[in-house]
Every structure is written in structure tokens, then in C-alpha cells.
Amino acid sequence: MKANRLALLALVVSPAWAIVPPEYQDPSNPFSAEVEMGLQLTTGNTVANSFNGRTKVIYDTLNAKQEGNFRAYFASDSEKITAQQYQLQFQSDRKFADGDYLYGRGDLTWDEFGSFTRQYIFSTGYGFDVLQNSRSKLSFEAGPGYRLSLPQVSADVPKPEDEREVIARGAAKFEHKLQEYTTFNADLVSEVGEKNTVTTLDLSYKNLFFKDWALKVGLFIKHNRVVPEGSKNTDTITTVNLLYTFQ
């Protein structure tokens, strides 16, 4: 009787074992997203305390990667709106072996209170990983691009015209896992043109405290070498946000 039971058990288990082997793992999900919002402190052309939000979407496969970012900054006092800025960034990568890739990118900024109310930047180029391991990743990007900027209205130029120029773009992206639940990111980008050079530094510190929830502290610095009369060259935005990750 015991032998019969063992034979029956083997007959039932064998097909399942053949269909789902013990080393089987679910395929990784190429889609991920982050949503964050919180308090901000803005200095430079805009001085205010308010709220901000950001949404990041990534679709990462073996041969390609698509990434989009949308950020919104808004502030007002008892009388009027004091800050209103929107940023849309998207990048498409075509991957090759050893971490190399070709990219196409767009950076669109609308800022009613900045030195430039509009800045549209489109670029393409080549990227490669310098360092990549379980804790750190460092990559560089370089290539040509095109920039359109609309200066802020001033007393000397009440109706400014668009500034259009070809640029050279260089970027360095660094990510480091300090601990199991703590990550530091630093992105440095410089876009050099004959009329102006725009440099941005995006720093963030993220600490995961419960499942997919994290606390994120960020510092965004943008510097324009040439600005309209009466505007400041450097804008900074400091944020403390609550972040949720979809995976």
C-alpha cells in the first residue's frame, strides 16, 4: 500500500516538476515608476516656500531604455503666485554591449519667474558606463544638440526674441548605494553654446523606510552664464519629499 502511494505521488509531481523546474524565476518587470511630492524652498530668481511634485517612468528592456520625467513647482503668497515652473524630460537609449548606448533626449522647461521663461533643448549622442557594480554606477554622455531660449521680459527689452543656437552637451550620472535602504544620486549636465552655457546639478538622497515608501531630499541647481538684465544667473530648488515606487 505504501509503495502504491509513493508511485501515485511521483506520477502527480513529475509533470509539474517538468513544467516549472526548481530553478525557475519570474521574469523581471521592465516597467517601473516613481511619484513624489512635498515641501520646497526656492532661492534665486524665485523666493518662496511651497509644494512640488515629480513623476518618473522607466521602461527598461535588454536592448533599449525609455525614461520620462515630469516635475512641477508651484508657490504663492497671500496676494499672488510667486513661483510656477514645469519641467518635462524624456530620453530614449539604444543599448549595445558593455554598457554603451546611443541616446536621443529632450528637456523642456517653462518658468514664468525664471531668467528664461522657456528653454527647449534637444540633443543626441553617445553614452557609456565607466563603473557598474552592485553598489555604484557612473556613466558619461556627450553629443550635439539644439537649444531655444526665450528671455524674461525686462525694462530694456519689453519684447524679447527667441535665442536659438547649436550646443554641445556633456553629462555625468552617478548613483551609489550607501546602505541597503539608502541611495545617493548626482547628475551633472553642461550644455555649451556660443551665446550661453547652461549647467545643472541635480543631487538627491533617498532613504527607504517602509516597503515602497521613501524619504527623499533633493537639491537642484541651474546656472545660466548669460541672463537678461535684472535676472540672477543661478537658481536653486531644495526639496524634501515623500516618494512611492511602483515596480
PDB file of N, CA, C and O in Angstrom, residues 146-196:
ATOM      1  N   TYR A 146      20.501  71.196 -29.829  1.00  0.00           N
ATOM      2  CA  TYR A 146      19.928  72.468 -30.269  1.00  0.00           C
ATOM      3  C   TYR A 146      19.121  73.047 -29.123  1.00  0.00           C
ATOM      4  O   TYR A 146      18.356  72.320 -28.469  1.00  0.00           O
ATOM      5  N   ARG A 147      19.280  74.358 -28.877  1.00  0.00           N
ATOM      6  CA  ARG A 147      18.581  74.995 -27.753  1.00  0.00           C
ATOM      7  C   ARG A 147      17.830  76.237 -28.211  1.00  0.00           C
ATOM      8  O   ARG A 147      18.361  77.058 -28.966  1.00  0.00           O
ATOM      9  N   LEU A 148      16.605  76.354 -27.716  1.00  0.00           N
ATOM     10  CA  LEU A 148      15.782  77.545 -27.933  1.00  0.00           C
ATOM     11  C   LEU A 148      15.454  78.133 -26.566  1.00  0.00           C
ATOM     12  O   LEU A 148      14.925  77.441 -25.701  1.00  0.00           O
ATOM     13  N   SER A 149      15.766  79.414 -26.366  1.00  0.00           N
ATOM     14  CA  SER A 149      15.512  80.080 -25.088  1.00  0.00           C
ATOM     15  C   SER A 149      14.740  81.365 -25.328  1.00  0.00           C
ATOM     16  O   SER A 149      15.048  82.128 -26.253  1.00  0.00           O
ATOM     17  N   LEU A 150      13.766  81.635 -24.458  1.00  0.00           N
ATOM     18  CA  LEU A 150      13.008  82.887 -24.509  1.00  0.00           C
ATOM     19  C   LEU A 150      13.300  83.660 -23.232  1.00  0.00           C
ATOM     20  O   LEU A 150      12.886  83.254 -22.145  1.00  0.00           O
ATOM     21  N   PRO A 151      14.044  84.785 -23.323  1.00  0.00           N
ATOM     22  CA  PRO A 151      14.404  85.543 -22.121  1.00  0.00           C
ATOM     23  C   PRO A 151      13.186  86.161 -21.443  1.00  0.00           C
ATOM     24  O   PRO A 151      12.151  86.409 -22.066  1.00  0.00           O
ATOM     25  N   GLN A 152      13.367  86.422 -20.156  1.00  0.00           N
ATOM     26  CA  GLN A 152      12.339  87.106 -19.379  1.00  0.00           C
ATOM     27  C   GLN A 152      12.219  88.554 -19.848  1.00  0.00           C
ATOM     28  O   GLN A 152      13.190  89.173 -20.306  1.00  0.00           O
ATOM     29  N   VAL A 153      11.015  89.093 -19.766  1.00  0.00           N
ATOM     30  CA  VAL A 153      10.778  90.485 -20.128  1.00  0.00           C
ATOM     31  C   VAL A 153      11.522  91.394 -19.162  1.00  0.00           C
ATOM     32  O   VAL A 153      11.542  91.165 -17.950  1.00  0.00           O
ATOM     33  N   SER A 154      12.175  92.413 -19.695  1.00  0.00           N
ATOM     34  CA  SER A 154      12.878  93.389 -18.868  1.00  0.00           C
ATOM     35  C   SER A 154      12.525  94.795 -19.335  1.00  0.00           C
ATOM     36  O   SER A 154      11.901  94.989 -20.381  1.00  0.00           O
ATOM     37  N   ALA A 155      12.965  95.803 -18.546  1.00  0.00           N
ATOM     38  CA  ALA A 155      12.676  97.191 -18.914  1.00  0.00           C
ATOM     39  C   ALA A 155      13.368  97.572 -20.212  1.00  0.00           C
ATOM     40  O   ALA A 155      12.826  98.329 -21.028  1.00  0.00           O
ATOM     41  N   ASP A 156      14.579  97.018 -20.425  1.00  0.00           N
ATOM     42  CA  ASP A 156      15.316  97.343 -21.646  1.00  0.00           C
ATOM     43  C   ASP A 156      14.800  96.581 -22.860  1.00  0.00           C
ATOM     44  O   ASP A 156      14.883  97.079 -23.993  1.00  0.00           O
ATOM     45  N   VAL A 157      14.293  95.362 -22.629  1.00  0.00           N
ATOM     46  CA  VAL A 157      13.792  94.533 -23.737  1.00  0.00           C
ATOM     47  C   VAL A 157      12.377  94.066 -23.385  1.00  0.00           C
ATOM     48  O   VAL A 157      12.174  92.979 -22.837  1.00  0.00           O
ATOM     49  N   PRO A 158      11.369  94.902 -23.670  1.00  0.00           N
ATOM     50  CA  PRO A 158       9.993  94.529 -23.309  1.00  0.00           C
ATOM     51  C   PRO A 158       9.428  93.376 -24.126  1.00  0.00           C
ATOM     52  O   PRO A 158       8.523  92.683 -23.686  1.00  0.00           O
ATOM     53  N   LYS A 159       9.972  93.177 -25.340  1.00  0.00           N
ATOM     54  CA  LYS A 159       9.509  92.085 -26.193  1.00  0.00           C
ATOM     55  C   LYS A 159      10.713  91.278 -26.683  1.00  0.00           C
ATOM     56  O   LYS A 159      11.187  91.455 -27.809  1.00  0.00           O
ATOM     57  N   PRO A 160      11.246  90.416 -25.831  1.00  0.00           N
ATOM     58  CA  PRO A 160      12.453  89.669 -26.220  1.00  0.00           C
ATOM     59  C   PRO A 160      12.163  88.644 -27.305  1.00  0.00           C
ATOM     60  O   PRO A 160      11.046  88.133 -27.428  1.00  0.00           O
ATOM     61  N   GLU A 161      13.189  88.362 -28.096  1.00  0.00           N
ATOM     62  CA  GLU A 161      13.090  87.364 -29.153  1.00  0.00           C
ATOM     63  C   GLU A 161      13.747  86.057 -28.709  1.00  0.00           C
ATOM     64  O   GLU A 161      14.611  86.038 -27.831  1.00  0.00           O
ATOM     65  N   ASP A 162      13.339  84.977 -29.348  1.00  0.00           N
ATOM     66  CA  ASP A 162      13.934  83.677 -29.049  1.00  0.00           C
ATOM     67  C   ASP A 162      15.428  83.691 -29.353  1.00  0.00           C
ATOM     68  O   ASP A 162      15.872  84.290 -30.339  1.00  0.00           O
ATOM     69  N   GLU A 163      16.186  82.998 -28.510  1.00  0.00           N
ATOM     70  CA  GLU A 163      17.605  82.775 -28.767  1.00  0.00           C
ATOM     71  C   GLU A 163      17.773  81.327 -29.200  1.00  0.00           C
ATOM     72  O   GLU A 163      17.460  80.407 -28.444  1.00  0.00           O
ATOM     73  N   ARG A 164      18.288  81.117 -30.397  1.00  0.00           N
ATOM     74  CA  ARG A 164      18.422  79.773 -30.952  1.00  0.00           C
ATOM     75  C   ARG A 164      19.886  79.509 -31.264  1.00  0.00           C
ATOM     76  O   ARG A 164      20.546  80.351 -31.877  1.00  0.00           O
ATOM     77  N   GLU A 165      20.383  78.338 -30.876  1.00  0.00           N
ATOM     78  CA  GLU A 165      21.780  78.029 -31.139  1.00  0.00           C
ATOM     79  C   GLU A 165      22.045  76.533 -31.053  1.00  0.00           C
ATOM     80  O   GLU A 165      21.341  75.783 -30.361  1.00  0.00           O
ATOM     81  N   VAL A 166      23.085  76.122 -31.749  1.00  0.00           N
ATOM     82  CA  VAL A 166      23.584  74.751 -31.670  1.00  0.00           C
ATOM     83  C   VAL A 166      24.472  74.635 -30.440  1.00  0.00           C
ATOM     84  O   VAL A 166      25.225  75.561 -30.110  1.00  0.00           O
ATOM     85  N   ILE A 167      24.367  73.518 -29.729  1.00  0.00           N
ATOM     86  CA  ILE A 167      25.116  73.339 -28.484  1.00  0.00           C
ATOM     87  C   ILE A 167      25.868  72.009 -28.498  1.00  0.00           C
ATOM     88  O   ILE A 167      25.606  71.128 -29.332  1.00  0.00           O
ATOM     89  N   ALA A 168      26.809  71.896 -27.581  1.00  0.00           N
ATOM     90  CA  ALA A 168      27.476  70.627 -27.284  1.00  0.00           C
ATOM     91  C   ALA A 168      27.091  70.239 -25.860  1.00  0.00           C
ATOM     92  O   ALA A 168      27.263  71.038 -24.933  1.00  0.00           O
ATOM     93  N   ARG A 169      26.578  69.027 -25.688  1.00  0.00           N
ATOM     94  CA  ARG A 169      26.091  68.586 -24.386  1.00  0.00           C
ATOM     95  C   ARG A 169      27.005  67.509 -23.813  1.00  0.00           C
ATOM     96  O   ARG A 169      27.394  66.563 -24.497  1.00  0.00           O
ATOM     97  N   GLY A 170      27.320  67.657 -22.523  1.00  0.00           N
ATOM     98  CA  GLY A 170      28.064  66.641 -21.793  1.00  0.00           C
ATOM     99  C   GLY A 170      27.391  66.373 -20.469  1.00  0.00           C
ATOM    100  O   GLY A 170      26.884  67.303 -19.817  1.00  0.00           O
ATOM    101  N   ALA A 171      27.343  65.117 -20.048  1.00  0.00           N
ATOM    102  CA  ALA A 171      26.649  64.764 -18.814  1.00  0.00           C
ATOM    103  C   ALA A 171      27.392  63.647 -18.088  1.00  0.00           C
ATOM    104  O   ALA A 171      27.992  62.766 -18.719  1.00  0.00           O
ATOM    105  N   ALA A 172      27.330  63.712 -16.763  1.00  0.00           N
ATOM    106  CA  ALA A 172      27.855  62.651 -15.903  1.00  0.00           C
ATOM    107  C   ALA A 172      26.757  62.262 -14.924  1.00  0.00           C
ATOM    108  O   ALA A 172      26.162  63.133 -14.278  1.00  0.00           O
ATOM    109  N   LYS A 173      26.474  60.952 -14.824  1.00  0.00           N
ATOM    110  CA  LYS A 173      25.413  60.453 -13.957  1.00  0.00           C
ATOM    111  C   LYS A 173      25.998  59.434 -12.981  1.00  0.00           C
ATOM    112  O   LYS A 173      26.605  58.449 -13.407  1.00  0.00           O
ATOM    113  N   PHE A 174      25.793  59.699 -11.688  1.00  0.00           N
ATOM    114  CA  PHE A 174      26.385  58.851 -10.658  1.00  0.00           C
ATOM    115  C   PHE A 174      25.304  58.390  -9.686  1.00  0.00           C
ATOM    116  O   PHE A 174      24.461  59.174  -9.248  1.00  0.00           O
ATOM    117  N   GLU A 175      25.327  57.098  -9.374  1.00  0.00           N
ATOM    118  CA  GLU A 175      24.399  56.512  -8.393  1.00  0.00           C
ATOM    119  C   GLU A 175      25.188  55.601  -7.470  1.00  0.00           C
ATOM    120  O   GLU A 175      25.983  54.771  -7.929  1.00  0.00           O
ATOM    121  N   HIS A 176      24.982  55.768  -6.156  1.00  0.00           N
ATOM    122  CA  HIS A 176      25.724  54.971  -5.177  1.00  0.00           C
ATOM    123  C   HIS A 176      24.784  54.535  -4.058  1.00  0.00           C
ATOM    124  O   HIS A 176      24.064  55.346  -3.492  1.00  0.00           O
ATOM    125  N   LYS A 177      24.827  53.245  -3.755  1.00  0.00           N
ATOM    126  CA  LYS A 177      24.021  52.692  -2.681  1.00  0.00           C
ATOM    127  C   LYS A 177      24.846  52.724  -1.398  1.00  0.00           C
ATOM    128  O   LYS A 177      25.772  51.932  -1.211  1.00  0.00           O
ATOM    129  N   LEU A 178      24.529  53.675  -0.528  1.00  0.00           N
ATOM    130  CA  LEU A 178      25.288  53.843   0.705  1.00  0.00           C
ATOM    131  C   LEU A 178      25.079  52.671   1.655  1.00  0.00           C
ATOM    132  O   LEU A 178      26.031  52.149   2.245  1.00  0.00           O
ATOM    133  N   GLN A 179      23.812  52.268   1.798  1.00  0.00           N
ATOM    134  CA  GLN A 179      23.437  51.120   2.612  1.00  0.00           C
ATOM    135  C   GLN A 179      22.329  50.375   1.887  1.00  0.00           C
ATOM    136  O   GLN A 179      21.952  50.733   0.770  1.00  0.00           O
ATOM    137  N   GLU A 180      21.792  49.366   2.534  1.00  0.00           N
ATOM    138  CA  GLU A 180      20.756  48.553   1.883  1.00  0.00           C
ATOM    139  C   GLU A 180      19.543  49.378   1.505  1.00  0.00           C
ATOM    140  O   GLU A 180      18.931  49.157   0.452  1.00  0.00           O
ATOM    141  N   TYR A 181      19.191  50.378   2.316  1.00  0.00           N
ATOM    142  CA  TYR A 181      17.983  51.152   2.069  1.00  0.00           C
ATOM    143  C   TYR A 181      18.265  52.621   1.750  1.00  0.00           C
ATOM    144  O   TYR A 181      17.350  53.434   1.744  1.00  0.00           O
ATOM    145  N   THR A 182      19.503  52.965   1.487  1.00  0.00           N
ATOM    146  CA  THR A 182      19.885  54.362   1.281  1.00  0.00           C
ATOM    147  C   THR A 182      20.653  54.526  -0.027  1.00  0.00           C
ATOM    148  O   THR A 182      21.597  53.791  -0.283  1.00  0.00           O
ATOM    149  N   THR A 183      20.231  55.515  -0.862  1.00  0.00           N
ATOM    150  CA  THR A 183      20.842  55.728  -2.168  1.00  0.00           C
ATOM    151  C   THR A 183      21.140  57.211  -2.372  1.00  0.00           C
ATOM    152  O   THR A 183      20.333  58.074  -2.005  1.00  0.00           O
ATOM    153  N   PHE A 184      22.302  57.485  -2.976  1.00  0.00           N
ATOM    154  CA  PHE A 184      22.700  58.855  -3.317  1.00  0.00           C
ATOM    155  C   PHE A 184      22.838  58.961  -4.831  1.00  0.00           C
ATOM    156  O   PHE A 184      23.449  58.098  -5.471  1.00  0.00           O
ATOM    157  N   ASN A 185      22.275  60.030  -5.421  1.00  0.00           N
ATOM    158  CA  ASN A 185      22.357  60.274  -6.861  1.00  0.00           C
ATOM    159  C   ASN A 185      22.905  61.668  -7.127  1.00  0.00           C
ATOM    160  O   ASN A 185      22.562  62.623  -6.406  1.00  0.00           O
ATOM    161  N   ALA A 186      23.715  61.786  -8.185  1.00  0.00           N
ATOM    162  CA  ALA A 186      24.242  63.081  -8.614  1.00  0.00           C
ATOM    163  C   ALA A 186      24.317  63.106 -10.134  1.00  0.00           C
ATOM    164  O   ALA A 186      24.977  62.251 -10.731  1.00  0.00           O
ATOM    165  N   ASP A 187      23.624  64.055 -10.750  1.00  0.00           N
ATOM    166  CA  ASP A 187      23.636  64.229 -12.206  1.00  0.00           C
ATOM    167  C   ASP A 187      24.153  65.633 -12.523  1.00  0.00           C
ATOM    168  O   ASP A 187      23.571  66.634 -12.082  1.00  0.00           O
ATOM    169  N   LEU A 188      25.227  65.700 -13.304  1.00  0.00           N
ATOM    170  CA  LEU A 188      25.813  66.977 -13.711  1.00  0.00           C
ATOM    171  C   LEU A 188      25.726  67.081 -15.229  1.00  0.00           C
ATOM    172  O   LEU A 188      26.189  66.188 -15.947  1.00  0.00           O
ATOM    173  N   VAL A 189      25.137  68.177 -15.720  1.00  0.00           N
ATOM    174  CA  VAL A 189      24.942  68.369 -17.159  1.00  0.00           C
ATOM    175  C   VAL A 189      25.419  69.767 -17.539  1.00  0.00           C
ATOM    176  O   VAL A 189      25.102  70.754 -16.850  1.00  0.00           O
ATOM    177  N   SER A 190      26.169  69.865 -18.634  1.00  0.00           N
ATOM    178  CA  SER A 190      26.602  71.159 -19.163  1.00  0.00           C
ATOM    179  C   SER A 190      26.275  71.216 -20.651  1.00  0.00           C
ATOM    180  O   SER A 190      26.628  70.299 -21.405  1.00  0.00           O
ATOM    181  N   GLU A 191      25.607  72.287 -21.046  1.00  0.00           N
ATOM    182  CA  GLU A 191      25.213  72.491 -22.435  1.00  0.00           C
ATOM    183  C   GLU A 191      25.844  73.790 -22.916  1.00  0.00           C
ATOM    184  O   GLU A 191      25.431  74.884 -22.516  1.00  0.00           O
ATOM    185  N   VAL A 192      26.869  73.653 -23.752  1.00  0.00           N
ATOM    186  CA  VAL A 192      27.704  74.786 -24.135  1.00  0.00           C
ATOM    187  C   VAL A 192      27.312  75.263 -25.524  1.00  0.00           C
ATOM    188  O   VAL A 192      27.288  74.493 -26.489  1.00  0.00           O
ATOM    189  N   GLY A 193      27.012  76.574 -25.622  1.00  0.00           N
ATOM    190  CA  GLY A 193      26.716  77.200 -26.896  1.00  0.00           C
ATOM    191  C   GLY A 193      27.497  78.486 -27.063  1.00  0.00           C
ATOM    192  O   GLY A 193      28.142  78.965 -26.124  1.00  0.00           O
ATOM    193  N   GLU A 194      27.434  79.068 -28.236  1.00  0.00           N
ATOM    194  CA  GLU A 194      28.160  80.311 -28.493  1.00  0.00           C
ATOM    195  C   GLU A 194      27.570  81.472 -27.712  1.00  0.00           C
ATOM    196  O   GLU A 194      28.301  82.350 -27.227  1.00  0.00           O
ATOM    197  N   LYS A 195      26.239  81.491 -27.539  1.00  0.00           N
ATOM    198  CA  LYS A 195      25.582  82.594 -26.846  1.00  0.00           C
ATOM    199  C   LYS A 195      25.477  82.377 -25.342  1.00  0.00           C
ATOM    200  O   LYS A 195      25.486  83.347 -24.571  1.00  0.00           O
ATOM    201  N   ASN A 196      25.356  81.140 -24.914  1.00  0.00           N
ATOM    202  CA  ASN A 196      25.132  80.873 -23.496  1.00  0.00           C
ATOM    203  C   ASN A 196      25.571  79.455 -23.159  1.00  0.00           C
ATOM    204  O   ASN A 196      25.620  78.575 -24.025  1.00  0.00           O
TER     205      ASN A 196
END
